[in-house]
PDB file of C-alpha atoms and ligand atoms in Angstrom:
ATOM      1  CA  UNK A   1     -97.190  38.694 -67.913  1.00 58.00           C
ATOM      2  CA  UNK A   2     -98.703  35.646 -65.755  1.00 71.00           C
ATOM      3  CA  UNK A   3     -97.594  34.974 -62.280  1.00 90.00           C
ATOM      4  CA  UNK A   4     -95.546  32.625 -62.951  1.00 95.00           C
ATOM      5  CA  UNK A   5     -96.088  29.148 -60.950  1.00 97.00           C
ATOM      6  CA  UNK A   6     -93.688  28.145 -57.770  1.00 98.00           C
ATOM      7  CA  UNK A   7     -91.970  24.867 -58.486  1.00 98.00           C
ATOM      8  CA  UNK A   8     -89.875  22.614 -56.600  1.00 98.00           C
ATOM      9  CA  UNK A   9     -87.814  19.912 -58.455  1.00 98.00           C
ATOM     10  CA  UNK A  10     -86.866  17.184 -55.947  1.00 98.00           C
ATOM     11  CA  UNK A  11     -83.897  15.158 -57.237  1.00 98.00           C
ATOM     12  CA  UNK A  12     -81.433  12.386 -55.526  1.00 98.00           C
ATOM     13  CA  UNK A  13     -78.719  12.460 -58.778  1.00 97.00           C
ATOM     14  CA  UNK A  14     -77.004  13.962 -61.534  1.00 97.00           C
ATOM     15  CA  UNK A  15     -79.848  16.183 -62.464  1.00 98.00           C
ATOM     16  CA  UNK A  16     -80.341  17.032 -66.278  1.00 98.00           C
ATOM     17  CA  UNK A  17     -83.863  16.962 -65.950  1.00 98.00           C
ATOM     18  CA  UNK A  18     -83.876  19.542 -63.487  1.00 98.00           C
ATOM     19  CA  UNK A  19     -81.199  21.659 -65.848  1.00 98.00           C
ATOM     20  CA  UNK A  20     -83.745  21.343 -68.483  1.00 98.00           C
ATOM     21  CA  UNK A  21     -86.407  22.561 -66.486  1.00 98.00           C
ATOM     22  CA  UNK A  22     -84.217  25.481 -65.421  1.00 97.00           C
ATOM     23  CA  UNK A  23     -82.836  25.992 -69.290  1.00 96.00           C
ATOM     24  CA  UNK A  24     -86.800  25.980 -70.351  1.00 95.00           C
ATOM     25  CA  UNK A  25     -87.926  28.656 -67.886  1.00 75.00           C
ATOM     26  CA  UNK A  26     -90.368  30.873 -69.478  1.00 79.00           C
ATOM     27  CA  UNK A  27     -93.406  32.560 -68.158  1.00 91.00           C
ATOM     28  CA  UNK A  28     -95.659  29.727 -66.688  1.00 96.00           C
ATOM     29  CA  UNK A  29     -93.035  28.388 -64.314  1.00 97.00           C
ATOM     30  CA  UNK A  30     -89.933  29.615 -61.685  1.00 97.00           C
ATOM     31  CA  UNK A  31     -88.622  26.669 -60.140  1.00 98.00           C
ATOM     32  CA  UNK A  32     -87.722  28.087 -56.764  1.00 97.00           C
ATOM     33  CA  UNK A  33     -86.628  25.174 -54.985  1.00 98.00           C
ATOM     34  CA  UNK A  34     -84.377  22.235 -54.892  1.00 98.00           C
ATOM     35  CA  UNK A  35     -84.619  19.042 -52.902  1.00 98.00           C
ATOM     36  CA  UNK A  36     -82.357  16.222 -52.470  1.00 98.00           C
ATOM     37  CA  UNK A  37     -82.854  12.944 -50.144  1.00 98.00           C
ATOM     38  CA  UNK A  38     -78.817  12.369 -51.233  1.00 98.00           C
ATOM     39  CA  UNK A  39     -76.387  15.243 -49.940  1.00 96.00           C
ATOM     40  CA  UNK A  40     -74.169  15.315 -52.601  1.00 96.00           C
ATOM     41  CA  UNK A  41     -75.743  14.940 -55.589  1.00 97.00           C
ATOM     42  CA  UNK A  42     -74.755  16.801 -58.373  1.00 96.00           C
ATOM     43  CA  UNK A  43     -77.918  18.283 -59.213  1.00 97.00           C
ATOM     44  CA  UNK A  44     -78.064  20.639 -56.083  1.00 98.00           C
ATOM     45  CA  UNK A  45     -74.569  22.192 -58.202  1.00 98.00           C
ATOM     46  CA  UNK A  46     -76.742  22.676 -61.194  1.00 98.00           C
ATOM     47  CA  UNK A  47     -79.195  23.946 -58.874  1.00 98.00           C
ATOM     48  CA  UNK A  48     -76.914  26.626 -56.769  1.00 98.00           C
ATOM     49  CA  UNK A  49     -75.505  27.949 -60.054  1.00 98.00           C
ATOM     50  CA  UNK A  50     -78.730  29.156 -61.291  1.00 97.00           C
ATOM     51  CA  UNK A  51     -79.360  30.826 -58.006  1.00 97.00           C
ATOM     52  CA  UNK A  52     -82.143  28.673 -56.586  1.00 98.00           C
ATOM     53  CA  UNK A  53     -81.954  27.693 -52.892  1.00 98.00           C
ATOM     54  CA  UNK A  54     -81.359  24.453 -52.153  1.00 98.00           C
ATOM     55  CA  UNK A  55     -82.416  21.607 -49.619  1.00 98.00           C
ATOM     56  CA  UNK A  56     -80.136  18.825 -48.634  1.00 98.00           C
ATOM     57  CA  UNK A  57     -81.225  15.971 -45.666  1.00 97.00           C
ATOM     58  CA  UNK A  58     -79.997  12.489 -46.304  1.00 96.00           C
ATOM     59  CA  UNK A  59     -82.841  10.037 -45.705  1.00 93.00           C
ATOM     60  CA  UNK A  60     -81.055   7.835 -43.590  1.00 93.00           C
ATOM     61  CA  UNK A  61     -82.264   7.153 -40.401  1.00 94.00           C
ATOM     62  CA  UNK A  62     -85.606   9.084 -40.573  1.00 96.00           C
ATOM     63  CA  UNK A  63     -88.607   7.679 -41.079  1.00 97.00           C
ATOM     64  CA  UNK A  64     -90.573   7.904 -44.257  1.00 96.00           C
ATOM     65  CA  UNK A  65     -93.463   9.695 -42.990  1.00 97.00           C
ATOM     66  CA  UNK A  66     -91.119  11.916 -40.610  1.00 98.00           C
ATOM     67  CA  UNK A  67     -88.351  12.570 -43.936  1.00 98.00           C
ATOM     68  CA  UNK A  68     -91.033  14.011 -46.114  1.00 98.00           C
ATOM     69  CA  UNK A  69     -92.853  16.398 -43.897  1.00 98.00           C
ATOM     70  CA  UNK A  70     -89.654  17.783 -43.443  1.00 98.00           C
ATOM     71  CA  UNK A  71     -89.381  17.935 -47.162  1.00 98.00           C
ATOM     72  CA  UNK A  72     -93.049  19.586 -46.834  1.00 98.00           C
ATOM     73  CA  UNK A  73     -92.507  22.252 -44.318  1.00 98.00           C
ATOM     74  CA  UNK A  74     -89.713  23.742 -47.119  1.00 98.00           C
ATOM     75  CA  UNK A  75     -92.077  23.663 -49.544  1.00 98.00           C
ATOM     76  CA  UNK A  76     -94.492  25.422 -47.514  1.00 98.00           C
ATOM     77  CA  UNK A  77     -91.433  27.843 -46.372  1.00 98.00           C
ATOM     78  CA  UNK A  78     -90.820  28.929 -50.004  1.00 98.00           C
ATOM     79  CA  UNK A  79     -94.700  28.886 -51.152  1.00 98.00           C
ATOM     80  CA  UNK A  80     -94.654  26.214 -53.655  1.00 98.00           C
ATOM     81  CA  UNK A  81     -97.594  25.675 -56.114  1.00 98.00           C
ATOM     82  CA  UNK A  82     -96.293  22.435 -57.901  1.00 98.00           C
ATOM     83  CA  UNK A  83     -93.480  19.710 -57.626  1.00 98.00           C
ATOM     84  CA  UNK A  84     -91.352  17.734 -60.324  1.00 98.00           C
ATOM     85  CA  UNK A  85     -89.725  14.765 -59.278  1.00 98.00           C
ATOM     86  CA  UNK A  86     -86.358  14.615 -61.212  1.00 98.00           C
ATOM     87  CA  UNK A  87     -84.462  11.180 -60.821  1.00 97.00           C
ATOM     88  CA  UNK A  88     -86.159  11.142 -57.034  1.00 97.00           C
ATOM     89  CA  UNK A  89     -85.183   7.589 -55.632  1.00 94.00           C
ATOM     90  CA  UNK A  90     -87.373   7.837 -52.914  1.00 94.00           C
ATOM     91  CA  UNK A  91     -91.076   5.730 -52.351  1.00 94.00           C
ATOM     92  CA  UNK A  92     -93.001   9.070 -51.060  1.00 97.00           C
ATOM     93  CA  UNK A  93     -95.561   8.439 -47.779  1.00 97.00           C
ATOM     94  CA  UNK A  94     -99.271   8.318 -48.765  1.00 97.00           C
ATOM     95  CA  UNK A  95     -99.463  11.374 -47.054  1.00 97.00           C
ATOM     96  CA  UNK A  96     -96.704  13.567 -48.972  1.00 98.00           C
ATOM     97  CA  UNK A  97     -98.546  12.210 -52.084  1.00 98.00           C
ATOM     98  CA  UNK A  98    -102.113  12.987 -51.049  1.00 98.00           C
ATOM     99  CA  UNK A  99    -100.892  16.492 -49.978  1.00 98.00           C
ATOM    100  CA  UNK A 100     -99.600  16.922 -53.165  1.00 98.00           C
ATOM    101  CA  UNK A 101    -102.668  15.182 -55.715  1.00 98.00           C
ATOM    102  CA  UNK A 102    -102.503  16.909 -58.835  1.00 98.00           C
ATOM    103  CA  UNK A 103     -99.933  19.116 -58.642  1.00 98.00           C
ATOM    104  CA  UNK A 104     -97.059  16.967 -58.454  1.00 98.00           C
ATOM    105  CA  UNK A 105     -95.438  14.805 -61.621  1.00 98.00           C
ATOM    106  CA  UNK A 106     -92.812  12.554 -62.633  1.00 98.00           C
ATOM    107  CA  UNK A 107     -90.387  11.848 -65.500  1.00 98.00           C
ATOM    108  CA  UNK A 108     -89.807   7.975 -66.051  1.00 98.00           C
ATOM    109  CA  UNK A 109     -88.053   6.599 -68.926  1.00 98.00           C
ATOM    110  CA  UNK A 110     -90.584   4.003 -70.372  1.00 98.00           C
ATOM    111  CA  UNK A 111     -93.606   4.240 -72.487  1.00 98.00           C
ATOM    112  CA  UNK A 112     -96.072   3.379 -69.707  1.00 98.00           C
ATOM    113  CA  UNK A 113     -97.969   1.455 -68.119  1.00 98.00           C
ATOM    114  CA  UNK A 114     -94.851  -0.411 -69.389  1.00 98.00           C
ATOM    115  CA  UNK A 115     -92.087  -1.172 -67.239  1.00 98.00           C
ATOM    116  CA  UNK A 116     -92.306   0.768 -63.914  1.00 97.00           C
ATOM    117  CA  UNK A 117     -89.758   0.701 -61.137  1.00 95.00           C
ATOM    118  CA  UNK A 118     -86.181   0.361 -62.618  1.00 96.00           C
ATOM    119  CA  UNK A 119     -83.715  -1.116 -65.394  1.00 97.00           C
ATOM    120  CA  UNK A 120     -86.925   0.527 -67.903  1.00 98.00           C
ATOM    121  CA  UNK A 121     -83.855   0.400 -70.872  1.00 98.00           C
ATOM    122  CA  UNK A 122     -82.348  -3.158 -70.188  1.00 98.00           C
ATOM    123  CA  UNK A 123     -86.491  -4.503 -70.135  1.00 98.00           C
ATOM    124  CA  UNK A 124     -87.282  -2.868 -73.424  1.00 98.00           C
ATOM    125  CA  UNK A 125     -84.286  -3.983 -75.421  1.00 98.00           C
ATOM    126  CA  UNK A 126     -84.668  -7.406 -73.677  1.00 98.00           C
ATOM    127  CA  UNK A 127     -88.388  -7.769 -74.823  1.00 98.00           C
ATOM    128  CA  UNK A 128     -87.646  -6.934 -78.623  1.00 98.00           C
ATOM    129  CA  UNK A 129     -89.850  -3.889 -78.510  1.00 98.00           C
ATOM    130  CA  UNK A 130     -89.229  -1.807 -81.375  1.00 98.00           C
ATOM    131  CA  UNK A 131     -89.598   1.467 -79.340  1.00 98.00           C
ATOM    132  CA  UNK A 132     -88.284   3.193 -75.914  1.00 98.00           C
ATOM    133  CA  UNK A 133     -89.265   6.317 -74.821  1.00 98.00           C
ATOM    134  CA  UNK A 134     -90.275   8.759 -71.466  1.00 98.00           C
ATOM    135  CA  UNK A 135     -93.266   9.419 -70.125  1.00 98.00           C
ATOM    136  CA  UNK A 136     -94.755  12.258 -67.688  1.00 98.00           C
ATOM    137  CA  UNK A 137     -96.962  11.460 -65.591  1.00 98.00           C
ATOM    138  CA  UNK A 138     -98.968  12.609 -61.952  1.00 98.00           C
ATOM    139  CA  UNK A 139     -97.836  10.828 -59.139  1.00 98.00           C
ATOM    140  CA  UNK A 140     -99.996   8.696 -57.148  1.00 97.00           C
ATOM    141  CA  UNK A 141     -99.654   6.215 -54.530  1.00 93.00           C
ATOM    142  CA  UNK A 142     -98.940   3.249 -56.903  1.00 92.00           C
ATOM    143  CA  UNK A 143     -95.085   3.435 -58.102  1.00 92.00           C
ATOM    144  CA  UNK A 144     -94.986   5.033 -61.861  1.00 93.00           C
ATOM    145  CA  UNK A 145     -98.711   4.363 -61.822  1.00 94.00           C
ATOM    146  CA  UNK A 146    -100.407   7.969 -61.890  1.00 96.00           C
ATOM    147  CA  UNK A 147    -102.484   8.979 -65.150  1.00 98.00           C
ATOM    148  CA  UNK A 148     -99.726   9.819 -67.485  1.00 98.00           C
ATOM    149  CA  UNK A 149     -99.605  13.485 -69.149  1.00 98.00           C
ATOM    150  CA  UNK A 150     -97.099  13.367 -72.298  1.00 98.00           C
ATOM    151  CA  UNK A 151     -95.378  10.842 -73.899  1.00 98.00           C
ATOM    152  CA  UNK A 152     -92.184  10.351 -76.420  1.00 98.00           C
ATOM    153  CA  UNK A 153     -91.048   7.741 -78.050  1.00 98.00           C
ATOM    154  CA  UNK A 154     -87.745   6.916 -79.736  1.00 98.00           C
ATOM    155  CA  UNK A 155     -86.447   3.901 -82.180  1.00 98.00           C
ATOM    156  CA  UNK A 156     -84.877   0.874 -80.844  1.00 98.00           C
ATOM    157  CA  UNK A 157     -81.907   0.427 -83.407  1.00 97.00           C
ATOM    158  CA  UNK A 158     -79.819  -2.979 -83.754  1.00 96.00           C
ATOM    159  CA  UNK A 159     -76.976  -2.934 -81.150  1.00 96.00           C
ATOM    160  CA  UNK A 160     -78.300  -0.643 -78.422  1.00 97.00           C
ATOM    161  CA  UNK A 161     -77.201  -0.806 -75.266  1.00 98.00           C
ATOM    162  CA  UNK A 162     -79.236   0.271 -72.146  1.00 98.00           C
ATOM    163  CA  UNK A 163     -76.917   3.212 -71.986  1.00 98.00           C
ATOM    164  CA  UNK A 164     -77.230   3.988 -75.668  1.00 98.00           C
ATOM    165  CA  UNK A 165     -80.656   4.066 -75.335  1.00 98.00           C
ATOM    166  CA  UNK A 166     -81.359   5.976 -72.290  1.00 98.00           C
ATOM    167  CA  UNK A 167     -79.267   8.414 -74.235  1.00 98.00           C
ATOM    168  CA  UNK A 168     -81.627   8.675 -76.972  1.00 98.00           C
ATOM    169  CA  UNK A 169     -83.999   8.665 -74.566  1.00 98.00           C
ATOM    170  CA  UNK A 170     -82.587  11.229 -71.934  1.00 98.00           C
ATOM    171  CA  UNK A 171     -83.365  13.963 -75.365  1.00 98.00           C
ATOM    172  CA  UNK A 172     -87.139  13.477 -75.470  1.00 98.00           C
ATOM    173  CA  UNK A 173     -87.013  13.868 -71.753  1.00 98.00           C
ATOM    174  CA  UNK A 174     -85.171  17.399 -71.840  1.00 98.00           C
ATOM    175  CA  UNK A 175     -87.757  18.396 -74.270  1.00 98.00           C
ATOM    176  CA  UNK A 176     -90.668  16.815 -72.658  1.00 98.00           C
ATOM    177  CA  UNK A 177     -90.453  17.463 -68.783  1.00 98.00           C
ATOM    178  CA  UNK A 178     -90.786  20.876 -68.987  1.00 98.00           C
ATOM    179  CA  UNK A 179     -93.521  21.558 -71.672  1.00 97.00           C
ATOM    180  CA  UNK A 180     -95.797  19.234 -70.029  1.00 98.00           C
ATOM    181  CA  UNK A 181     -94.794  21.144 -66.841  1.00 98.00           C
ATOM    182  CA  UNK A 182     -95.359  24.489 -68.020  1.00 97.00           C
ATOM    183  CA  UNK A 183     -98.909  23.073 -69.729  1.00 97.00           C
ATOM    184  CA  UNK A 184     -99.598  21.414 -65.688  1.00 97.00           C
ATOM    185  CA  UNK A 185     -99.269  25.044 -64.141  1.00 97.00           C
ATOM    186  CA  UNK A 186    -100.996  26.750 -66.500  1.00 96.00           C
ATOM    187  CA  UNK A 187    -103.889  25.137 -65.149  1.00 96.00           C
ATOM    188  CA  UNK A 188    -103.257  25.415 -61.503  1.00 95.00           C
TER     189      UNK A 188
HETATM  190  C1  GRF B   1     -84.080  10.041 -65.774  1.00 57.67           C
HETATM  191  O1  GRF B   1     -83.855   9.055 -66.719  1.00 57.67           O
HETATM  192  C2  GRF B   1     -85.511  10.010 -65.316  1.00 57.67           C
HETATM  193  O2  GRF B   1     -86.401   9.597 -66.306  1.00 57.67           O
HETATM  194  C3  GRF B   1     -85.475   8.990 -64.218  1.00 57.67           C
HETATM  195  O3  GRF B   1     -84.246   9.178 -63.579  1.00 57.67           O
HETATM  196  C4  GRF B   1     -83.320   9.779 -64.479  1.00 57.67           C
HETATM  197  C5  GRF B   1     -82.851  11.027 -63.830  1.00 57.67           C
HETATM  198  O4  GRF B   1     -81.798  11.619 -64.538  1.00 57.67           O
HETATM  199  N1  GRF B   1     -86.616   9.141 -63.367  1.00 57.67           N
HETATM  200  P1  GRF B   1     -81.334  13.097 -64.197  1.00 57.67           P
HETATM  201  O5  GRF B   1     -80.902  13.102 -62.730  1.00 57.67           O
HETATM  202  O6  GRF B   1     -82.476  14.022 -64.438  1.00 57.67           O
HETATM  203  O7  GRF B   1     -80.182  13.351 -65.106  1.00 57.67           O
END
């Protein structure tokens, strides 16, 4: 069996993303780490109960640069090969980013290059598009911008709601995130 790849999901919510990748673990990944920039967020429960350590440090206060090589030094500390940001509602520092080139991705719920930053449901029902969906994509310095990886999309039905559709939505991620994860570290 493959070594499996070192992962460390980095997440500031509830964290179903990061249950997914846990609930998907098979031999190209061990996520080994969890980060959170918000101290109680209940994806560092979801995170404990599988066993994985856990890193908590409220951004508050500390610079950007200063906040993420903190984050940095834990990744170093527990040897990781590749990070998954997981509802992370942090801008990163060009450095943290550059350290990271390639081997660190995203889950964002549009079909980009559409709709980056935030409200992704609200825009898409507001334009009339006939389709929602997630993307995955590598992070780079521009926000949601990096060359995306996987894709789903998912019907826009008469009478959605943002939530109704993020729920649809919130599926493909599950199912997405940590295939095209598995698929990234396989070529690490
Ligand atoms: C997801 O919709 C993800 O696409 C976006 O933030 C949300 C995080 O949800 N980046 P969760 O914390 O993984 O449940």
């Amino acid at each position: 069996m493959p070594v499996r790849k070192k992962v460390a999901v980095l997440i500031s919510g509830r964290g179903s993303n990061l249950k997914a990748l846990i609930d998907a673990e098979q031999d190209a990944y061990d996520i080994t780490l969890v980060v959170s920039n918000v101290q109680d967020a209940g994806g560092l429960a979801i995170g404990r109960a599988a066993g994985i350590a856990t890193f908590a440090l409220a951004h508050k206060g500390i610079a950007r640069a200063e906040f993420d090589a903190i984050v940095d030094a834990q990744l170093r500390h527990h040897r990781i090969e590749a990070v998954a940001l997981a509802g992370y509602m942090r801008i990163l520092s060009p450095e943290f980013v550059e350290r990271w080139a390639g081997r660190m991705i995203n889950v964002h719920p549009s079909l980009l290059p559409l709709y980056k930053g935030l409200h992704t449901h609200e825009r898409a029902i507001a334009a009339g598009d006939a389709q929602g969906g997630c993307s995955v994509h590598l992070v780079t310095a521009g926000l949601d911008d990096g060359p995306v990886l996987a894709q789903a999309a998912v019907p826009i039905l008469p009478g959605d709601t943002a939530d109704t559709l993020a729920a649809r939505v919130l599926v493909e991620e599950h199912r997405l995130y940590p295939q095209t994860l598995a698929d990234l570290v396989r070529t690490l």
